[in-house]
Short mmCIF file of C-alpha atoms in Angstrom, two decimals:
data_model
loop_
_atom_site.label_atom_id
_atom_site.label_comp_id
_atom_site.label_asym_id
_atom_site.label_seq_id
_atom_site.Cartn_x
_atom_site.Cartn_y
_atom_site.Cartn_z
CA MET J 1 49.34 -18.55 265.85
CA ILE J 2 50.30 -15.14 265.46
CA ASN J 3 50.43 -13.31 268.78
CA LEU J 4 49.35 -9.63 268.00
CA THR J 5 50.10 -8.05 271.33
CA LYS J 6 53.33 -8.86 271.08
CA THR J 7 53.84 -8.13 267.62
CA SER J 8 52.64 -4.38 268.23
CA ILE J 9 54.75 -3.89 271.31
CA LYS J 10 57.51 -4.75 269.14
CA ARG J 11 56.72 -2.71 266.15
CA GLY J 12 55.79 0.15 268.96
CA PRO J 13 59.09 1.64 269.27
CA SER J 14 59.57 2.06 265.52
CA GLU J 15 57.21 4.75 265.70
CA ALA J 16 58.96 6.55 268.32
CA PRO J 17 61.44 8.45 265.65
CA GLU J 18 58.75 10.18 263.83
CA ASP J 19 57.05 11.24 267.16
CA VAL J 20 60.34 12.66 268.37
CA HIS J 21 60.85 14.12 265.21
CA LEU J 22 57.56 16.26 265.18
CA PRO J 23 57.92 18.86 267.25
CA PHE J 24 60.87 20.07 265.55
CA LEU J 25 59.31 20.44 262.28
CA ALA J 26 58.07 23.55 260.46
CA GLU J 27 54.56 24.30 259.98
CA SER J 28 53.34 24.16 256.63
CA PRO J 29 53.49 27.63 255.61
CA VAL J 30 50.49 27.56 253.08
CA TRP J 31 48.43 26.32 255.65
CA LEU J 32 49.48 29.22 258.36
CA MET J 33 49.10 31.71 255.22
CA ARG J 34 45.65 30.37 254.85
CA LYS J 35 44.78 31.25 258.74
CA GLY J 36 46.23 34.49 257.92
CA ARG J 37 49.13 33.95 260.41
CA THR J 38 51.73 35.80 258.17
CA GLU J 39 54.27 36.41 260.54
CA LYS J 40 54.73 32.67 261.62
CA ALA J 41 54.21 31.69 257.92
CA GLU J 42 57.85 33.73 257.41
CA ARG J 43 59.43 32.30 260.51
CA SER J 44 58.28 28.81 258.88
CA LEU J 45 59.83 29.68 255.70
CA ARG J 46 62.86 30.66 257.45
CA LYS J 47 63.10 27.79 259.49
CA ILE J 48 62.49 25.38 256.50
CA HIS J 49 65.23 27.38 254.65
CA LYS J 50 67.76 27.65 257.50
CA SER J 51 70.74 25.96 255.70
CA THR J 52 70.27 28.76 252.85
CA ASN J 53 72.49 31.54 252.99
CA ASN J 54 71.13 34.89 252.94
CA TYR J 55 67.71 33.52 252.59
CA GLU J 56 65.25 36.01 251.70
CA ALA J 57 61.26 35.08 252.56
CA THR J 58 59.64 38.19 250.71
CA MET J 59 59.67 36.53 247.61
CA ASP J 60 58.15 33.04 248.66
CA MET J 61 55.70 34.82 250.75
CA ASN J 62 54.50 36.82 247.71
CA ILE J 63 54.06 33.96 245.72
CA LEU J 64 52.10 32.33 249.07
CA GLU J 65 49.94 35.32 249.28
CA ASP J 66 49.11 35.15 245.49
CA GLU J 67 48.20 31.33 245.63
CA VAL J 68 46.19 31.43 248.73
CA ALA J 69 43.97 34.54 246.91
CA ARG J 70 43.50 32.50 243.81
CA GLU J 71 42.35 29.42 245.77
CA MET J 72 40.32 31.80 248.21
CA ALA J 73 38.71 33.30 244.70
CA ALA J 74 38.00 29.80 243.39
CA GLU J 75 36.37 28.64 246.79
CA ALA J 76 34.24 31.74 246.50
CA ASN J 77 32.59 30.03 243.45
CA SER J 78 32.67 26.79 244.80
CA THR J 79 29.56 24.86 245.80
CA TRP J 80 28.97 21.06 247.12
CA ALA J 81 25.60 21.76 244.83
CA SER J 82 27.50 22.07 241.74
CA LEU J 83 28.96 19.06 242.05
CA ILE J 84 25.49 17.34 241.10
CA ARG J 85 23.68 20.04 239.14
CA ASP J 86 26.64 20.98 236.65
CA PRO J 87 27.38 18.11 234.19
CA ILE J 88 31.03 19.02 233.65
CA GLU J 89 31.55 19.07 237.76
CA ARG J 90 29.28 15.80 238.02
CA ARG J 91 31.69 14.17 235.48
CA LYS J 92 34.75 15.24 237.17
CA VAL J 93 33.25 13.91 240.61
CA ILE J 94 32.67 10.34 238.65
CA SER J 95 36.02 9.91 237.27
CA ALA J 96 37.84 11.20 240.29
CA CYS J 97 35.87 8.42 242.32
CA GLY J 98 35.99 6.08 239.82
CA ALA J 99 39.88 6.01 239.73
CA MET J 100 40.11 5.89 243.39
CA ILE J 101 37.72 3.08 243.40
CA SER J 102 38.70 0.94 240.65
CA GLN J 103 42.23 1.12 242.48
CA GLN J 104 41.01 -1.04 245.30
CA ILE J 105 38.30 -2.82 243.95
CA ASN J 106 40.47 -5.50 242.39
CA SER J 107 41.03 -6.43 245.92
CA ILE J 108 44.93 -5.48 246.42
CA GLN J 109 44.07 -5.06 249.92
CA PHE J 110 43.58 -9.23 249.70
CA PHE J 111 47.39 -9.28 249.84
CA TYR J 112 48.44 -6.52 251.95
CA SER J 113 46.16 -6.88 254.63
CA TYR J 114 45.96 -11.01 254.83
CA GLY J 115 49.15 -12.02 252.76
CA LEU J 116 50.45 -13.53 255.73
CA VAL J 117 47.37 -15.74 256.67
CA PHE J 118 47.13 -16.47 253.09
CA ALA J 119 50.59 -17.72 252.76
CA GLN J 120 50.35 -19.90 255.54
CA SER J 121 47.00 -21.27 254.28
CA ILE J 122 48.86 -22.51 251.18
CA GLY J 123 51.57 -24.26 252.74
CA ILE J 124 54.31 -21.82 252.76
CA SER J 125 56.78 -22.33 255.52
CA GLN J 126 58.29 -19.02 255.83
CA PRO J 127 55.14 -16.96 255.35
CA PHE J 128 56.97 -14.03 257.38
CA THR J 129 59.87 -13.79 254.39
CA ILE J 130 57.00 -13.46 251.97
CA SER J 131 55.29 -10.68 253.44
CA LEU J 132 58.91 -8.92 253.82
CA ILE J 133 59.41 -9.41 250.35
CA THR J 134 55.93 -8.35 249.35
CA ASN J 135 56.78 -4.98 251.37
CA LEU J 136 60.11 -4.67 249.42
CA LEU J 137 58.31 -5.08 245.94
CA GLN J 138 55.87 -2.42 246.81
CA VAL J 139 58.80 0.23 247.77
CA VAL J 140 60.87 -1.07 244.85
CA ALA J 141 57.74 -0.66 242.09
CA VAL J 142 56.80 2.56 243.34
CA ALA J 143 59.86 4.20 243.12
CA VAL J 144 60.58 2.98 239.43
CA SER J 145 56.93 4.15 238.97
CA VAL J 146 57.74 7.70 240.79
CA ALA J 147 61.10 7.70 238.23
CA LEU J 148 59.49 6.91 234.91
CA GLY J 149 55.90 8.13 235.90
CA ASN J 150 56.19 11.19 233.00
CA LYS J 151 58.23 9.05 230.81
CA VAL J 152 55.93 6.20 230.14
CA PRO J 153 52.44 7.08 228.59
CA ARG J 154 49.91 6.50 231.14
CA ARG J 155 47.26 4.77 228.92
CA MET J 156 49.63 2.17 227.95
CA ASN J 157 51.05 1.66 231.72
CA LEU J 158 47.56 1.10 232.97
CA LEU J 159 46.81 -1.34 229.92
CA VAL J 160 50.11 -3.15 230.29
CA THR J 161 49.88 -3.76 234.09
CA THR J 162 46.25 -4.15 234.15
CA ILE J 163 46.69 -7.19 231.52
CA MET J 164 49.46 -8.46 234.06
CA MET J 165 47.31 -8.11 236.89
CA PHE J 166 44.27 -9.95 234.98
CA CYS J 167 46.16 -12.68 233.86
CA ALA J 168 48.02 -13.19 237.21
CA PHE J 169 44.72 -13.58 239.04
CA ILE J 170 43.33 -15.87 236.57
CA ILE J 171 46.23 -18.27 236.91
CA VAL J 172 46.22 -18.00 240.95
CA GLY J 173 42.70 -18.82 240.74
CA GLY J 174 43.09 -21.88 238.40
CA PHE J 175 45.90 -23.04 240.70
CA GLY J 176 43.77 -22.54 243.72
CA THR J 177 41.25 -24.58 242.38
CA ARG J 178 43.67 -28.13 242.98
CA LYS J 179 42.49 -30.09 245.84
CA GLU J 180 46.07 -30.68 247.18
CA LEU J 181 48.45 -27.88 246.46
CA THR J 182 52.33 -29.10 246.09
CA THR J 183 55.33 -27.24 247.00
CA GLY J 184 55.56 -26.19 243.12
CA PHE J 185 51.90 -24.71 242.83
CA SER J 186 52.16 -22.86 246.25
CA THR J 187 55.17 -21.43 245.04
CA ALA J 188 53.82 -20.18 241.89
CA ILE J 189 50.83 -18.98 243.50
CA VAL J 190 53.23 -16.48 245.70
CA VAL J 191 55.22 -15.46 242.45
CA PHE J 192 52.04 -14.75 240.41
CA SER J 193 50.78 -12.74 243.45
CA TYR J 194 53.97 -10.94 243.22
CA ILE J 195 53.36 -10.30 239.47
CA VAL J 196 50.02 -8.69 240.91
CA ILE J 197 51.92 -6.51 243.43
CA ILE J 198 54.63 -5.11 240.92
CA ALA J 199 52.08 -4.20 238.46
CA PHE J 200 49.73 -2.63 240.86
CA ASN J 201 52.19 -0.48 242.44
CA PHE J 202 53.84 0.51 239.11
CA GLY J 203 50.64 1.28 237.29
CA LEU J 204 47.11 1.71 238.99
CA GLY J 205 48.35 2.08 242.42
CA PRO J 206 50.17 5.74 242.07
CA LEU J 207 48.22 6.56 238.65
CA ALA J 208 45.07 6.52 240.52
CA PHE J 209 46.07 9.48 242.78
CA ALA J 210 47.71 11.33 239.87
CA MET J 211 44.36 10.61 237.61
CA ALA J 212 41.91 11.96 240.64
CA SER J 213 43.96 14.79 241.28
CA GLU J 214 43.85 15.95 237.33
CA TYR J 215 40.22 15.13 237.05
CA SER J 216 39.64 17.63 239.89
CA ALA J 217 40.96 20.63 238.21
CA GLY J 218 38.96 23.52 238.66
CA ARG J 219 36.90 25.76 241.52
CA ASN J 220 35.48 22.48 243.19
CA ARG J 221 39.35 20.79 243.42
CA ASN J 222 39.33 20.60 247.24
CA LYS J 223 35.85 19.15 247.23
CA ILE J 224 35.94 16.52 244.47
CA MET J 225 39.19 15.34 245.69
CA SER J 226 37.58 15.02 249.34
CA CYS J 227 35.01 12.79 247.51
CA ALA J 228 37.30 10.74 245.85
CA ILE J 229 39.63 10.11 249.25
CA VAL J 230 36.37 9.16 250.78
CA SER J 231 35.46 6.44 248.14
CA PHE J 232 38.98 5.38 248.31
CA PHE J 233 38.81 4.46 252.07
CA LEU J 234 35.27 3.07 251.95
CA THR J 235 36.30 0.98 249.10
CA VAL J 236 39.58 -0.03 250.85
CA TRP J 237 37.02 -0.81 254.18
CA VAL J 238 34.83 -3.03 252.04
CA ILE J 239 37.30 -5.15 250.21
CA ALA J 240 39.40 -5.42 253.42
CA PHE J 241 36.35 -6.37 255.54
CA THR J 242 34.67 -9.08 252.87
CA SER J 243 37.77 -10.46 251.55
CA PRO J 244 38.32 -13.15 254.75
CA TYR J 245 34.62 -14.16 253.71
CA LEU J 246 34.97 -14.53 250.18
CA TYR J 247 38.51 -16.47 250.66
#
């Protein structure tokens, strides 16, 4: 039985370094410019470029001003109603939300949220080691995806990785139908679950965000991305909530 209280207390100090560093980080100059705080934005830029000798913020300030002006002009023509009435904007919303929903509808959250319980239930003697390997695989797969993201065709990436996930899910499900799981079958289930995690974090995981961002281009970009992110978290909640009952 896992003692969640002790686990939380032990993990608490790991958040301390982030909290300690936050007061010393520069505020976003873009956000400050949007709020009309020009002087603070310039100070923030100087703080960010503190290590640059003879840094002049004038050029960056002009770039930020132009960018903010374009955003404000686009926002003036942006409405929530157009996301429904305008067929082009409606298609963007469906595509962006669909990308984020499809990222989570495959139940990848089951491995992240309940991987430890799952490993214990199939008789793995060292479930925490399995959980550690899962987290390491995520980091490595995402890092490789970022490095090769613009070198590998996205459609081919998604085709290969989703086929890998589909086949791995079928095999895991087939092994799970056995009444008694031997050590060999349990190990095979874990290995194929790793294949799912690697394929997801190399393909659909990061690419869904990239596709949603590209689908959202235009005057309603912020509104469409907001809808996509809401769809993402709603799907995460539904999958995380229902997975234990389906399992």
